[in-house]
PDB file of C-alpha atoms in Angstrom:
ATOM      1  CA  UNK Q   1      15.225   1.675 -15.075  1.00  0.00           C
ATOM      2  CA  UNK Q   2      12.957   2.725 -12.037  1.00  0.00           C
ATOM      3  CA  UNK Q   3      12.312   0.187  -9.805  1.00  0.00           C
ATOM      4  CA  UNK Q   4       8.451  -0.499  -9.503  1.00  0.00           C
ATOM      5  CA  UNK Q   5       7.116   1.177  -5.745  1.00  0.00           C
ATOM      6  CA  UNK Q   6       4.314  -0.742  -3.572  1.00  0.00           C
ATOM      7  CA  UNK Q   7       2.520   0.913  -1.112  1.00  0.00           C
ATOM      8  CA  UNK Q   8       1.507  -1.332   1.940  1.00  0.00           C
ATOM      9  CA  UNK Q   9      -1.061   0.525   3.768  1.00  0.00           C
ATOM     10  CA  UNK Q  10      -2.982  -1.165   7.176  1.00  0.00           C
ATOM     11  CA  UNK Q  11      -3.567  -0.514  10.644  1.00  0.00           C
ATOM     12  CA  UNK Q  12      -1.704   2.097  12.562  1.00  0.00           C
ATOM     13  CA  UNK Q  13      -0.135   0.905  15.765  1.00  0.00           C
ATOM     14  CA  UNK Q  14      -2.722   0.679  17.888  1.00  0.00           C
ATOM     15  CA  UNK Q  15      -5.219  -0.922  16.097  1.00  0.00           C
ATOM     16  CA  UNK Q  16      -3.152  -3.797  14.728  1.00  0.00           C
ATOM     17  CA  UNK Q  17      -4.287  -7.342  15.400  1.00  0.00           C
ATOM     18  CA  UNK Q  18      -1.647 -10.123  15.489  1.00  0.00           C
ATOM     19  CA  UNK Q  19      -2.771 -11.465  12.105  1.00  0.00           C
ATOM     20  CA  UNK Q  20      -2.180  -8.027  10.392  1.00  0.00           C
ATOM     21  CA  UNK Q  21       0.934  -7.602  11.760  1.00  0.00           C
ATOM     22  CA  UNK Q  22       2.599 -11.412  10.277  1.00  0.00           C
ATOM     23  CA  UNK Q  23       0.449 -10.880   7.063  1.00  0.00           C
ATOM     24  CA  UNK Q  24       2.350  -7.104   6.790  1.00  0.00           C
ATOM     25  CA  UNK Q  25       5.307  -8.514   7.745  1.00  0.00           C
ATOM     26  CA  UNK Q  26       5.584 -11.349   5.486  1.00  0.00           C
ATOM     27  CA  UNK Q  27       3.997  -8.914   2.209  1.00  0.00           C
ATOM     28  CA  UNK Q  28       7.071  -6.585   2.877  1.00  0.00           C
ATOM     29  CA  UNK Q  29       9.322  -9.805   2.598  1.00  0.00           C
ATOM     30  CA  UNK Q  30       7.655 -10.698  -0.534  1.00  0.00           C
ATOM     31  CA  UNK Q  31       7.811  -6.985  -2.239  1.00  0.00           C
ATOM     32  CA  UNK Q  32      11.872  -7.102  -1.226  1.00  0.00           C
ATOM     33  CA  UNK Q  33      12.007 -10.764  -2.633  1.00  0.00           C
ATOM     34  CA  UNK Q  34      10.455  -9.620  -5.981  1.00  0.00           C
ATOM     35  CA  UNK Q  35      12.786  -6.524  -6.110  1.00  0.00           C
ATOM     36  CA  UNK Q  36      10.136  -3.720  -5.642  1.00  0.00           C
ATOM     37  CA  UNK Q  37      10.325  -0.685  -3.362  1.00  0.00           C
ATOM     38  CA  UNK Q  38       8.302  -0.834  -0.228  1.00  0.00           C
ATOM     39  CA  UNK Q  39       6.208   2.502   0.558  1.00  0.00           C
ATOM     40  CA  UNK Q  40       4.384   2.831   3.533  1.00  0.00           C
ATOM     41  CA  UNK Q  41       3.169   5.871   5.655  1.00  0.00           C
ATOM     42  CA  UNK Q  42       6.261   5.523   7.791  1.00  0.00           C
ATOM     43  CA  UNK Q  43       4.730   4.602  11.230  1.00  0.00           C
ATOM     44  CA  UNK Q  44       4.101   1.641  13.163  1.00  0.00           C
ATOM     45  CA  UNK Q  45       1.892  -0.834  13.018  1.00  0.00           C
ATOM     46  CA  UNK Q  46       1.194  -2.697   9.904  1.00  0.00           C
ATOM     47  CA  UNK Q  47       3.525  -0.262   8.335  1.00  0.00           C
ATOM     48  CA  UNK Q  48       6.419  -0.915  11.198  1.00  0.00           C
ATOM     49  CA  UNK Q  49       6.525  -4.603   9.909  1.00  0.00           C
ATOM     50  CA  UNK Q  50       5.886  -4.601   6.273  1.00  0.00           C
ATOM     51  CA  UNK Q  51       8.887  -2.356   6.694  1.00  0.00           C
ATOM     52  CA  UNK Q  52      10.559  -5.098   8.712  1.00  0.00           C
ATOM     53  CA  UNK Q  53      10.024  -7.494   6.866  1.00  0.00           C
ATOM     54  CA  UNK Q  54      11.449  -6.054   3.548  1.00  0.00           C
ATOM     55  CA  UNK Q  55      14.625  -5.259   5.521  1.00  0.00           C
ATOM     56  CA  UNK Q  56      14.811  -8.366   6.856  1.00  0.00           C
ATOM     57  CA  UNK Q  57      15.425  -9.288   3.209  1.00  0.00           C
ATOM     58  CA  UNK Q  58      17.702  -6.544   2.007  1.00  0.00           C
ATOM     59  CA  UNK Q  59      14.857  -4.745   0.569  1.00  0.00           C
ATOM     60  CA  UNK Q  60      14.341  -0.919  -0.088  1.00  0.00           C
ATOM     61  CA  UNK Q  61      11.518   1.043   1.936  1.00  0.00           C
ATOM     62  CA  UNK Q  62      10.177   4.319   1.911  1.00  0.00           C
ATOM     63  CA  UNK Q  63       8.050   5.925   5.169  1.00  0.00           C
ATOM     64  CA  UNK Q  64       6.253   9.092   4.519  1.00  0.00           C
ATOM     65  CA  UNK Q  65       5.195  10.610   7.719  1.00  0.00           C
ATOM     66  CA  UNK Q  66       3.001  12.805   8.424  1.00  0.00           C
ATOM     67  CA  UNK Q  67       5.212  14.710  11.098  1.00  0.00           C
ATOM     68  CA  UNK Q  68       7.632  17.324   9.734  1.00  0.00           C
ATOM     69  CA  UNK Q  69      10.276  15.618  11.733  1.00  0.00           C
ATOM     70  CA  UNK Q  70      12.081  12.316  10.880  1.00  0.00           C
ATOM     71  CA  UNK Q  71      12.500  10.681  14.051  1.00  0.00           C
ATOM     72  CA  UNK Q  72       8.327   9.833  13.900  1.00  0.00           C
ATOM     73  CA  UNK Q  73       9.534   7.454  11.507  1.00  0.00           C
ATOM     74  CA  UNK Q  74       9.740   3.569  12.594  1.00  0.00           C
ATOM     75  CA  UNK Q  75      13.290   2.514  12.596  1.00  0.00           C
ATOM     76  CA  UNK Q  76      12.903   0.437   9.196  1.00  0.00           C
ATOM     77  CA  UNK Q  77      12.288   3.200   6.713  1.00  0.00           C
ATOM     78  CA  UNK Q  78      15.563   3.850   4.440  1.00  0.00           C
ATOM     79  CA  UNK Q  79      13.848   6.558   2.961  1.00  0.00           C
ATOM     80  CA  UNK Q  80      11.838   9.222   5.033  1.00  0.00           C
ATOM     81  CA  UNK Q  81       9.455  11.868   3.658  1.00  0.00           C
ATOM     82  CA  UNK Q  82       8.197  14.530   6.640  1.00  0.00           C
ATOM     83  CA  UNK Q  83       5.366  15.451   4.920  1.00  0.00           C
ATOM     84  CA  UNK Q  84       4.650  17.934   7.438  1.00  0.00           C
ATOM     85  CA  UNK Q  85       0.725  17.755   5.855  1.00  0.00           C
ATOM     86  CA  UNK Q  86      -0.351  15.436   8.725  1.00  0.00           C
ATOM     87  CA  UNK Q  87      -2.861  12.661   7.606  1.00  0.00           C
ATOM     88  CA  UNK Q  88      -3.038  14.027   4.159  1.00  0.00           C
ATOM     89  CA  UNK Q  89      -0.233  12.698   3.589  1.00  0.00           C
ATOM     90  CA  UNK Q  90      -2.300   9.028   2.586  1.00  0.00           C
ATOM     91  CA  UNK Q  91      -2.935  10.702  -0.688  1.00  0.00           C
ATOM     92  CA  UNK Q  92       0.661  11.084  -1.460  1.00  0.00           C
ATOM     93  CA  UNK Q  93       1.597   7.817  -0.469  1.00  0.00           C
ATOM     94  CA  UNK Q  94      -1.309   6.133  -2.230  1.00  0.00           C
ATOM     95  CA  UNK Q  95       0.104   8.878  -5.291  1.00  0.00           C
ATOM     96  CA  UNK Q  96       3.449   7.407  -5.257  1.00  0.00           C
ATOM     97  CA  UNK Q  97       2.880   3.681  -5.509  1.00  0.00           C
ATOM     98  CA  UNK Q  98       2.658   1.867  -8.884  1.00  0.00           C
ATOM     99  CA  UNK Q  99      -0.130  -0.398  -6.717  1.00  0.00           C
ATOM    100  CA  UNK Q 100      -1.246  -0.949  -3.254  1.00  0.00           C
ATOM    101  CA  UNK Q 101      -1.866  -4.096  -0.817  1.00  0.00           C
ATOM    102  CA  UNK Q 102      -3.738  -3.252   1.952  1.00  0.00           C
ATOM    103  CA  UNK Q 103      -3.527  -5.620   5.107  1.00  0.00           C
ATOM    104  CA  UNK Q 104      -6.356  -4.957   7.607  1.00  0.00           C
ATOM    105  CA  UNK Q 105      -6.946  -1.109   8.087  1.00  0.00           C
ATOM    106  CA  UNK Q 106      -9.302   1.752   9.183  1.00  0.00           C
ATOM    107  CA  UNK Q 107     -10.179   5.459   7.954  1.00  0.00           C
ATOM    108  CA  UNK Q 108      -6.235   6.030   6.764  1.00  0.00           C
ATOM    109  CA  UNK Q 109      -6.718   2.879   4.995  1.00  0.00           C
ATOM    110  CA  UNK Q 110      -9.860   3.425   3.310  1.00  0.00           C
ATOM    111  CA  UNK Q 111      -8.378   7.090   2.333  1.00  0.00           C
ATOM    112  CA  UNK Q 112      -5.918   5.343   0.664  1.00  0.00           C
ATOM    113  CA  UNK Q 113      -7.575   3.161  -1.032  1.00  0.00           C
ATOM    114  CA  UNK Q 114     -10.103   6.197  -2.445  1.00  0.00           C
ATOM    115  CA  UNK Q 115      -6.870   8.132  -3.597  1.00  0.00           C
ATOM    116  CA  UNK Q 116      -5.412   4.946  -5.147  1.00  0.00           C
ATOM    117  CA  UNK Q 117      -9.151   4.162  -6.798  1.00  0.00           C
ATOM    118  CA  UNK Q 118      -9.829   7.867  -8.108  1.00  0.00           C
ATOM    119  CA  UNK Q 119      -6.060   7.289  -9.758  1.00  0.00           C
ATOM    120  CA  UNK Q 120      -6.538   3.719 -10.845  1.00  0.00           C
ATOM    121  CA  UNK Q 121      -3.941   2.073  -9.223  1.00  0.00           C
ATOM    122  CA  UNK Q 122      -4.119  -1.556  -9.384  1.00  0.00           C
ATOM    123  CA  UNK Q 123      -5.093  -2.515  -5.384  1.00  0.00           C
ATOM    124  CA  UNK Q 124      -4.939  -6.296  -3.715  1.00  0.00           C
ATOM    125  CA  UNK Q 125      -6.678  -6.505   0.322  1.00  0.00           C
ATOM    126  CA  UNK Q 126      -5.360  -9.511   1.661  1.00  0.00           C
ATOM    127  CA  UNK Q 127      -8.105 -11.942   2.734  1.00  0.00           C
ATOM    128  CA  UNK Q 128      -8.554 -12.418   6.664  1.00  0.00           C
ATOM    129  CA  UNK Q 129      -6.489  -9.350   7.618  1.00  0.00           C
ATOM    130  CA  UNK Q 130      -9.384  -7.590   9.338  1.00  0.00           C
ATOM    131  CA  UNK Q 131     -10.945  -4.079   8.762  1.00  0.00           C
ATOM    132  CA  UNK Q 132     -10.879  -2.029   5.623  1.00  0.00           C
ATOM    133  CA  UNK Q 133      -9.047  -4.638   3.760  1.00  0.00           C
ATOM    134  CA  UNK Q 134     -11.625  -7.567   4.486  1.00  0.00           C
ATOM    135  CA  UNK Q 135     -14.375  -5.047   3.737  1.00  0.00           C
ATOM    136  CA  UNK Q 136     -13.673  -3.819   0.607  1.00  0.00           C
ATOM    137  CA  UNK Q 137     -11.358  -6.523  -1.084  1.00  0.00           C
ATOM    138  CA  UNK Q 138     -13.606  -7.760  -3.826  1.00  0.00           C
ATOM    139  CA  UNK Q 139     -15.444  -4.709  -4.448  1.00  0.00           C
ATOM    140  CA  UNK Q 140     -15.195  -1.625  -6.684  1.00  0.00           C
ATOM    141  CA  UNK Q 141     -15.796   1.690  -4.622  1.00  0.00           C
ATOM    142  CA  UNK Q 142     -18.493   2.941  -6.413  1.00  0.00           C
ATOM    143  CA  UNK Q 143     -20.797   3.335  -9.159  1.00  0.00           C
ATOM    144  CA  UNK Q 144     -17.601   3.521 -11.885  1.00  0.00           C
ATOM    145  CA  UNK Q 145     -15.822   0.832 -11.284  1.00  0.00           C
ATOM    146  CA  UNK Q 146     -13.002   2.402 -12.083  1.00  0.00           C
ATOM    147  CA  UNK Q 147     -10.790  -0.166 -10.568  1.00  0.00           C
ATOM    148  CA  UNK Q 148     -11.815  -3.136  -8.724  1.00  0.00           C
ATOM    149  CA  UNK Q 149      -9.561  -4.092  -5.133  1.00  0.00           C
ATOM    150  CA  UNK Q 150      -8.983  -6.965  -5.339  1.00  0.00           C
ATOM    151  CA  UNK Q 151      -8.857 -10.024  -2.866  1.00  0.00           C
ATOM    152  CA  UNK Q 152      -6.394 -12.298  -2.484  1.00  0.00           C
ATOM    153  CA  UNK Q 153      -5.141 -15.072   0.124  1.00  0.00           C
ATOM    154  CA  UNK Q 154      -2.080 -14.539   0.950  1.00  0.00           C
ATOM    155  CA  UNK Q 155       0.961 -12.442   1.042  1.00  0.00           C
ATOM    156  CA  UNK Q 156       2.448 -13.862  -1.623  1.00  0.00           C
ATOM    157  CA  UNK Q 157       0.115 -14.114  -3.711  1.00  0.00           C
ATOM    158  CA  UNK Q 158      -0.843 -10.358  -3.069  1.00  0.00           C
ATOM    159  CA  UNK Q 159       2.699  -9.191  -4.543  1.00  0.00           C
ATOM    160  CA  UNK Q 160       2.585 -11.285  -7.333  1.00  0.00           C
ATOM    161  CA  UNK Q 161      -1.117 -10.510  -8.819  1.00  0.00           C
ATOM    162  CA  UNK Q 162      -0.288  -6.902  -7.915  1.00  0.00           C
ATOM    163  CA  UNK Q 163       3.060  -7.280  -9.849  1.00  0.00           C
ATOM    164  CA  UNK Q 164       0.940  -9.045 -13.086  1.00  0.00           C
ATOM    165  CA  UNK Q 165      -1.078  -6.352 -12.844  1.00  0.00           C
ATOM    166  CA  UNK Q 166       1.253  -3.210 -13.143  1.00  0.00           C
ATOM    167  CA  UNK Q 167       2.924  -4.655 -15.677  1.00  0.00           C
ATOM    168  CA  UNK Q 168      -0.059  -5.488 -17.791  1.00  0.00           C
ATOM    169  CA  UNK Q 169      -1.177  -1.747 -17.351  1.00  0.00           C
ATOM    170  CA  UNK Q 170       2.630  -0.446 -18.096  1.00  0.00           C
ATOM    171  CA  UNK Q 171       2.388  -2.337 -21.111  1.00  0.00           C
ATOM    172  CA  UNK Q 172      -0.736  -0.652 -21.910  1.00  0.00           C
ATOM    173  CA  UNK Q 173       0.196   2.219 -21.527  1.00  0.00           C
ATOM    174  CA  UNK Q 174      -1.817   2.789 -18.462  1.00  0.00           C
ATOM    175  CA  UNK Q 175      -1.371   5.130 -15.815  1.00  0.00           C
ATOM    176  CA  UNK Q 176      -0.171   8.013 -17.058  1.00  0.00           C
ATOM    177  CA  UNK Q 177      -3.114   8.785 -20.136  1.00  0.00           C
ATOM    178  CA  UNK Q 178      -5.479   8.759 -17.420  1.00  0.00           C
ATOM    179  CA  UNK Q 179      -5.836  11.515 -15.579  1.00  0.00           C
ATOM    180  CA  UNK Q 180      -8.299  11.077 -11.821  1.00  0.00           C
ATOM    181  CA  UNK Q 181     -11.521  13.190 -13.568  1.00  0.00           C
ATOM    182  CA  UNK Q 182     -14.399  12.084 -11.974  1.00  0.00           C
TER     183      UNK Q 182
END
C-alpha cells in the first residue's frame, strides 16, 4: 500500500525566521512519527529542517530541486528529483503531495499553495509561522472555494488534521474524479 506523501512548503533559506525554522522542523518530526513521506522542494530553509526533522526520526523525505543537478539538494533528502524546470518545479511538488502544510513562506509558497488549491489538495498553514502561511491560513483563494487552507496551531496538530483530512477524501473517493478545470 502507498504510503501517504506531505508536502512541507515555507521559506527558502534566506528568508527563514527562527520560528519557521523549529515549527518546520518539528512538522517533519511529526509527518515521520505518523508514518507519511515528507516532500519538500529540496532546499534549505524551512525545507532543510522539515527534512531534518523527519530524519531525525527515521522518516522518509523527498527534495525536488529545481537544479538539474543533485548536489543543490540539502543533505536530508533520501529521495532527490532534479527537476531541471527551475521554480516550476512548486507545481510538481504541490502535484505530488496527498496534502500540504505550509510553515511561513513567500511567492514559492503562495505558488504552491495555488497549484495545491486549483487540484484540491487538502492544505493546513501553521498559525504564527510568518508570511504566506499566516496570510492565507483561514481563507479560500478565491471566489470558488474550492478548498479552504486551513489554520492550525501547531505542528502537531497540522499533521494530524491534514492526515483526517486525506483520509476522509480517500474514502470519498476524492482526488482523483476531480480533475483542476477552472
Amino acid at each position: 500500500m502507498r504510503r501517504v506523501q506531505i508536502a512541507v512548503i515555507g521559506y527558502n533559506k534566506d528568508s527563514c525566521t527562527e520560528a519557521a525554522r523549529k515549527a518546520a522542523y518539528k512538522v517533519g518530526s511529526e509527518v515521520a512519527k505518523a508514518g507519511a513521506v515528507l516532500v519538500c522542494g529540496g532546499l534549505g530553509g524551512v525545507m532543510e529542517e522539515a527534512c531534518r526533522g523527519a530524519k531525525d526520526n527515521s522518516g522518509t523525505t523527498v527534495g525536488i530541486i529545481p537544479e538539474n543537478d543533485a548536489s543543490y539538494a540539502n543533505k536530508y533528502c533520501d529521495i532527490v528529483v532534479c527537476s531541471t524546470i527551475g521554480f516550476a518545479r512548486d507545481f510538481i511538488v504541490a502535484g505530488t503531495a496527498d496534502g500540504i502544510i505550509a510553515v511561513g513562506g513567500g511567492v514559492g509558497t503562495r505558488i504552491e499553495l495555488s497549484a495545491g488549491y486549483m487540484l484540491k489538495k487538502p492544505m493546513v498553514a501553521i498559525k504564527g509561522s510568518g508570511g504566506t502561511a499566516d496570510e492565507y491560513g483561514g481563507k479560500y483563494l478565491d471566489e470558488r472555494k474550492r478548498v479552504e487552507i486551513m489554520m492550525v496551531a501547531s505542528p502537531k496538530e497540522a499533521v494530524r488534521v491534514l492526515l483526517e483530512k486525506i483520509g476522509k477524501n480517500n474514502n470519498a473517493g476524492l482526488g482523483h474524479d476531480n480533475p483542476p478545470h477552472t
